[in-house]
Short mmCIF file of C-alpha atoms in Angstrom, two decimals:
data_model
loop_
_atom_site.label_atom_id
_atom_site.label_comp_id
_atom_site.label_asym_id
_atom_site.label_seq_id
_atom_site.Cartn_x
_atom_site.Cartn_y
_atom_site.Cartn_z
CA MET A 1 0.03 0.16 -0.14
CA ALA A 2 2.74 2.40 0.89
CA LYS A 3 4.49 1.53 -2.32
CA GLY A 4 1.29 2.42 -4.22
CA GLU A 5 0.83 5.71 -2.63
CA LYS A 6 4.52 6.54 -3.43
CA LYS A 7 4.07 5.91 -7.10
CA SER A 8 0.85 7.83 -7.15
CA GLY A 9 2.82 10.78 -5.54
CA LYS A 10 5.48 10.46 -8.62
CA LYS A 11 2.52 10.65 -10.97
CA LEU A 12 1.17 13.84 -9.20
CA THR A 13 4.68 15.40 -9.18
CA LYS A 14 4.98 14.89 -12.96
CA ALA A 15 1.56 16.35 -13.63
CA GLY A 16 2.25 19.18 -11.35
CA ARG A 17 5.60 19.92 -12.96
CA ARG A 18 3.76 19.68 -16.64
CA PHE A 19 1.03 22.07 -15.39
CA PHE A 20 3.55 24.64 -14.08
CA GLN A 21 5.47 24.36 -17.29
CA ILE A 22 2.04 25.38 -19.30
CA ILE A 23 1.52 28.31 -16.85
CA LEU A 24 5.07 29.49 -17.25
CA ILE A 25 4.88 29.25 -20.81
CA ALA A 26 1.58 30.95 -21.07
CA ALA A 27 2.87 33.82 -18.69
CA LEU A 28 6.05 34.34 -20.92
CA CYS A 29 3.68 34.64 -23.86
CA VAL A 30 1.49 37.32 -22.22
CA ALA A 31 4.73 39.15 -21.15
CA GLY A 32 6.18 38.91 -24.57
CA TYR A 33 3.11 40.21 -26.32
CA SER A 34 2.61 42.93 -23.58
CA GLY A 35 6.31 43.96 -24.25
CA TYR A 36 5.76 43.98 -28.05
CA GLN A 37 2.60 46.20 -27.54
CA LEU A 38 4.47 48.59 -25.18
CA PHE A 39 7.24 48.81 -27.73
CA ALA A 40 4.70 49.20 -30.77
CA GLY A 41 2.99 52.24 -28.81
CA ILE A 42 6.20 53.96 -27.71
CA LYS A 43 7.23 53.62 -31.37
CA GLU A 44 3.98 55.12 -32.67
CA TYR A 45 4.45 57.99 -30.18
CA ARG A 46 7.78 58.73 -31.27
CA ASP A 47 6.96 58.27 -35.08
CA SER A 48 4.05 60.80 -34.77
CA GLN A 49 6.02 63.41 -32.94
CA ASN A 50 8.86 63.13 -35.48
CA ALA A 51 6.44 63.29 -38.46
CA TYR A 52 4.83 66.45 -37.34
CA ALA A 53 8.09 68.09 -36.11
CA GLU A 54 9.55 67.38 -39.46
CA LEU A 55 6.27 68.72 -41.17
CA ALA A 56 6.29 71.98 -39.15
CA ALA A 57 10.04 72.57 -40.27
CA ALA A 58 9.27 71.84 -43.85
CA VAL A 59 6.25 74.13 -44.26
CA GLU A 60 7.14 76.88 -42.12
CA THR A 61 7.47 80.06 -43.78
CA VAL A 62 9.52 83.39 -42.76
CA PRO A 63 7.64 86.58 -43.18
CA GLU A 64 9.52 89.19 -45.60
CA ALA A 65 11.11 92.09 -43.63
CA SER A 66 8.48 94.50 -45.10
CA ALA A 67 5.61 92.42 -43.69
CA ALA A 68 7.15 91.41 -40.50
CA ALA A 69 6.11 94.60 -38.61
CA GLU A 70 2.61 93.71 -39.45
CA ASP A 71 2.47 89.95 -38.71
CA PRO A 72 -0.24 89.19 -36.13
CA LEU A 73 1.47 85.95 -35.13
CA PRO A 74 3.77 86.01 -32.03
CA ASP A 75 7.25 84.50 -32.05
CA GLY A 76 7.21 80.91 -31.78
CA VAL A 77 4.18 80.16 -33.84
CA THR A 78 4.66 78.13 -37.10
CA ARG A 79 3.86 80.23 -40.25
CA ALA A 80 2.44 77.67 -42.39
CA ASP A 81 3.04 77.44 -46.24
CA PHE A 82 -0.49 76.34 -47.28
CA THR A 83 0.96 75.43 -50.94
CA LYS A 84 3.31 73.05 -49.43
CA LEU A 85 0.86 71.49 -47.00
CA ALA A 86 -1.74 70.96 -50.06
CA ASP A 87 0.98 69.37 -52.15
CA ILE A 88 1.32 66.81 -49.23
CA ASN A 89 -2.49 66.52 -48.38
CA PRO A 90 -5.34 68.46 -50.31
CA ASP A 91 -7.55 67.98 -47.19
CA VAL A 92 -5.48 70.42 -45.29
CA SER A 93 -7.87 73.30 -43.78
CA GLY A 94 -5.55 74.87 -41.40
CA TRP A 95 -2.90 75.14 -38.84
CA LEU A 96 -3.56 75.49 -34.97
CA THR A 97 -1.07 76.66 -32.46
CA LEU A 98 -1.45 77.24 -28.76
CA PRO A 99 1.74 79.09 -27.54
CA ASP A 100 3.83 77.28 -24.69
CA SER A 101 1.93 73.88 -25.41
CA GLU A 102 2.34 70.89 -27.60
CA ILE A 103 -0.48 71.92 -29.82
CA ASP A 104 1.21 73.00 -33.01
CA TYR A 105 -0.48 70.86 -35.76
CA PRO A 106 -1.96 70.93 -39.25
CA ILE A 107 -5.95 70.84 -39.51
CA VAL A 108 -7.56 68.60 -42.03
CA GLN A 109 -11.30 67.98 -42.98
CA GLY A 110 -12.17 64.47 -44.48
CA THR A 111 -15.20 62.85 -45.79
CA ASP A 112 -16.01 61.29 -42.55
CA ASN A 113 -15.00 61.33 -38.86
CA GLU A 114 -13.13 58.03 -38.89
CA TYR A 115 -10.17 58.29 -41.25
CA TYR A 116 -8.03 60.64 -39.27
CA LEU A 117 -8.57 59.15 -36.20
CA GLU A 118 -5.89 56.51 -37.12
CA HIS A 119 -3.91 58.60 -39.89
CA LEU A 120 -1.46 61.31 -39.75
CA PHE A 121 -1.48 64.35 -41.85
CA ASP A 122 0.74 62.56 -44.64
CA GLY A 123 -1.71 59.46 -44.55
CA THR A 124 0.57 57.24 -42.55
CA VAL A 125 -1.46 54.72 -40.27
CA ASN A 126 -0.92 55.79 -36.61
CA HIS A 127 -3.11 56.06 -33.78
CA SER A 128 -2.23 59.38 -33.04
CA GLY A 129 -4.09 60.72 -35.78
CA CYS A 130 -4.58 64.36 -36.96
CA ILE A 131 -6.55 67.22 -35.84
CA PHE A 132 -9.75 67.36 -38.08
CA ILE A 133 -12.73 69.48 -38.53
CA ASP A 134 -16.19 67.43 -38.35
CA TYR A 135 -17.31 66.30 -41.79
CA THR A 136 -20.57 68.11 -41.70
CA ASN A 137 -19.22 71.55 -41.10
CA SER A 138 -18.87 73.86 -44.29
CA PRO A 139 -15.35 74.66 -45.12
CA GLY A 140 -13.52 77.56 -44.42
CA PHE A 141 -14.71 78.48 -40.77
CA THR A 142 -17.94 79.66 -42.12
CA ASP A 143 -20.33 77.93 -39.77
CA ARG A 144 -21.63 79.52 -36.51
CA ASN A 145 -19.63 76.70 -34.60
CA THR A 146 -16.90 74.78 -36.42
CA VAL A 147 -16.01 71.60 -34.49
CA MET A 148 -12.43 70.05 -34.19
CA TYR A 149 -11.60 66.62 -32.93
CA ALA A 150 -8.27 65.16 -31.81
CA HIS A 151 -7.01 62.50 -29.51
CA HIS A 152 -5.73 63.07 -26.10
CA MET A 153 -2.46 61.06 -26.46
CA ARG A 154 -0.74 59.82 -23.00
CA ASN A 155 2.36 61.22 -23.93
CA GLY A 156 0.96 64.86 -24.11
CA SER A 157 0.63 65.32 -27.69
CA MET A 158 -2.15 66.12 -29.97
CA PHE A 159 -5.06 67.57 -27.81
CA ALA A 160 -3.88 66.43 -24.48
CA ASP A 161 -3.32 70.23 -23.53
CA VAL A 162 -6.84 70.87 -24.38
CA GLU A 163 -8.01 69.11 -21.19
CA LYS A 164 -5.65 71.38 -19.06
CA TYR A 165 -8.12 74.02 -19.37
CA ARG A 166 -9.93 72.12 -16.64
CA GLU A 167 -7.55 74.25 -14.43
CA GLN A 168 -8.03 78.01 -13.94
CA ASP A 169 -4.37 78.42 -13.79
CA TRP A 170 -3.88 76.76 -17.30
CA TYR A 171 -6.70 79.10 -18.88
CA ASP A 172 -4.75 82.07 -17.32
CA GLY A 173 -1.63 81.23 -18.87
CA HIS A 174 -3.22 80.27 -22.33
CA LYS A 175 -5.97 82.70 -23.19
CA VAL A 176 -5.21 82.60 -26.99
CA LEU A 177 -4.91 79.97 -29.73
CA TYR A 178 -3.74 80.87 -33.26
CA LEU A 179 -5.63 79.58 -36.37
CA GLN A 180 -4.15 79.96 -39.79
CA THR A 181 -6.16 79.05 -42.95
CA PRO A 182 -5.00 79.56 -46.68
CA ASP A 183 -6.95 82.86 -46.72
CA ALA A 184 -6.94 84.38 -43.14
CA ILE A 185 -5.37 84.46 -39.78
CA TYR A 186 -7.58 83.90 -36.71
CA GLN A 187 -7.42 84.01 -32.96
CA LEU A 188 -9.53 81.62 -30.85
CA GLU A 189 -10.38 82.96 -27.45
CA PRO A 190 -11.65 80.34 -25.09
CA PHE A 191 -14.59 81.26 -23.23
CA ALA A 192 -15.84 78.22 -21.63
CA GLY A 193 -14.70 74.47 -21.31
CA ILE A 194 -16.75 71.56 -19.83
CA LEU A 195 -16.69 67.87 -18.69
CA THR A 196 -18.87 65.76 -20.97
CA ASP A 197 -19.17 62.52 -22.72
CA GLY A 198 -19.54 61.17 -26.24
CA ALA A 199 -23.27 60.63 -26.03
CA ALA A 200 -24.04 64.04 -24.51
CA GLY A 201 -25.00 65.73 -27.93
CA TYR A 202 -22.79 68.70 -26.87
CA VAL A 203 -21.76 69.41 -30.67
CA GLN A 204 -24.08 71.69 -32.56
CA ILE A 205 -23.04 73.29 -35.89
CA SER A 206 -26.06 75.33 -36.83
CA PHE A 207 -28.70 77.14 -34.93
CA GLU A 208 -32.36 78.02 -35.78
CA SER A 209 -32.15 81.49 -34.31
CA ASP A 210 -29.70 84.05 -32.60
CA GLU A 211 -31.52 83.10 -29.34
CA ALA A 212 -30.80 79.40 -29.84
CA PHE A 213 -26.98 80.37 -30.37
CA ASN A 214 -27.01 82.54 -27.35
CA ALA A 215 -28.72 79.88 -25.45
CA TYR A 216 -26.13 77.32 -26.26
CA VAL A 217 -23.10 79.84 -25.58
CA GLN A 218 -24.54 80.50 -22.21
CA ASP A 219 -24.95 76.85 -21.34
CA LYS A 220 -21.47 76.17 -22.15
CA ILE A 221 -20.53 79.32 -19.80
CA ASP A 222 -22.69 77.91 -17.16
CA GLN A 223 -21.04 74.59 -16.84
CA SER A 224 -17.27 75.89 -17.35
CA THR A 225 -14.41 74.51 -15.59
CA PHE A 226 -12.85 77.96 -15.79
CA THR A 227 -14.07 81.59 -15.64
CA SER A 228 -13.22 83.81 -18.62
CA ALA A 229 -14.04 87.70 -19.42
CA VAL A 230 -14.63 86.86 -23.18
CA THR A 231 -17.75 87.86 -24.38
CA VAL A 232 -19.61 86.19 -27.29
CA SER A 233 -22.64 87.96 -28.90
CA SER A 234 -25.15 86.48 -31.65
CA GLU A 235 -22.77 88.10 -34.28
CA ASP A 236 -19.83 85.94 -33.49
CA GLN A 237 -18.75 82.49 -34.49
CA ILE A 238 -17.17 79.98 -32.22
CA VAL A 239 -15.06 76.88 -32.85
CA THR A 240 -15.13 73.81 -30.39
CA LEU A 241 -12.07 71.70 -29.64
CA SER A 242 -13.05 68.21 -28.50
CA THR A 243 -10.88 65.56 -27.18
CA CYS A 244 -11.14 62.54 -25.03
CA ARG A 245 -10.51 62.23 -20.95
CA TYR A 246 -9.62 59.26 -19.18
CA ASP A 247 -11.46 59.63 -15.92
CA ALA A 248 -14.70 58.75 -17.03
CA TYR A 249 -16.13 56.27 -19.39
CA ASN A 250 -16.47 57.63 -22.87
CA GLY A 251 -15.38 60.93 -21.44
CA ARG A 252 -14.86 64.16 -23.28
CA TYR A 253 -13.69 67.61 -22.73
CA ALA A 254 -14.83 70.30 -25.07
CA LEU A 255 -13.20 73.57 -25.36
CA PHE A 256 -15.24 76.47 -26.81
CA CYS A 257 -13.63 79.46 -28.32
CA LYS A 258 -14.56 82.79 -29.76
CA LEU A 259 -13.36 82.93 -33.57
CA THR A 260 -11.92 86.35 -34.50
CA LYS A 261 -10.35 87.25 -37.84
CA ILE A 262 -6.97 89.31 -37.10
CA ALA A 263 -5.29 88.92 -40.78
#
């Protein structure tokens, strides 16, 4: 009897060893895949940042001396050559810069709101994507509200800095964004920023009346995470910058800005 028990124990030991070998192999596979995913993600971040930095350098123009005194853009803002940009991607609609931040990117408008979620400006597949205008907007920032989307990347790129408007201190130090288009230069003055979600219906492009527009603007001011002295009338146009946030399921942060032509 004792001999049989000993033999059974050996069998259990072999079975246990085999089980732990399987578990170890599975764990190594998971670790390897996770490592690959991490490496791939870091590489995408790096590729995206390099691509946009190289693009900015390639398309930047220098104002002529005679025009420099009238240049409305502050130092440090990329002055975009839209002929060069259109040669790379005819979907180009503008260039957006927030001084002293990571936001310094081209803007596109495609035929849907999906493609540029996973493609860079030059068409390269990359999860950083590109800043894009809602495909239902009219071109040229002619609607009462033009809506732009971009990812909130965890490395701080794309629209990650938009969510920083949750804090009054960030707003106080970043009160103006600059928007260049092929035909004009604008400043964007944030007047409200709200915590919302993808199902909240916060995006509205057209309005049936001035009263409806004013009510929409006031609603956003009432919800705003910061206080601004910027006033918006029924004669104004606005621009909405929308991005994801990670502290809520399907969370969004939407920044609402007054659009003013300066050149």
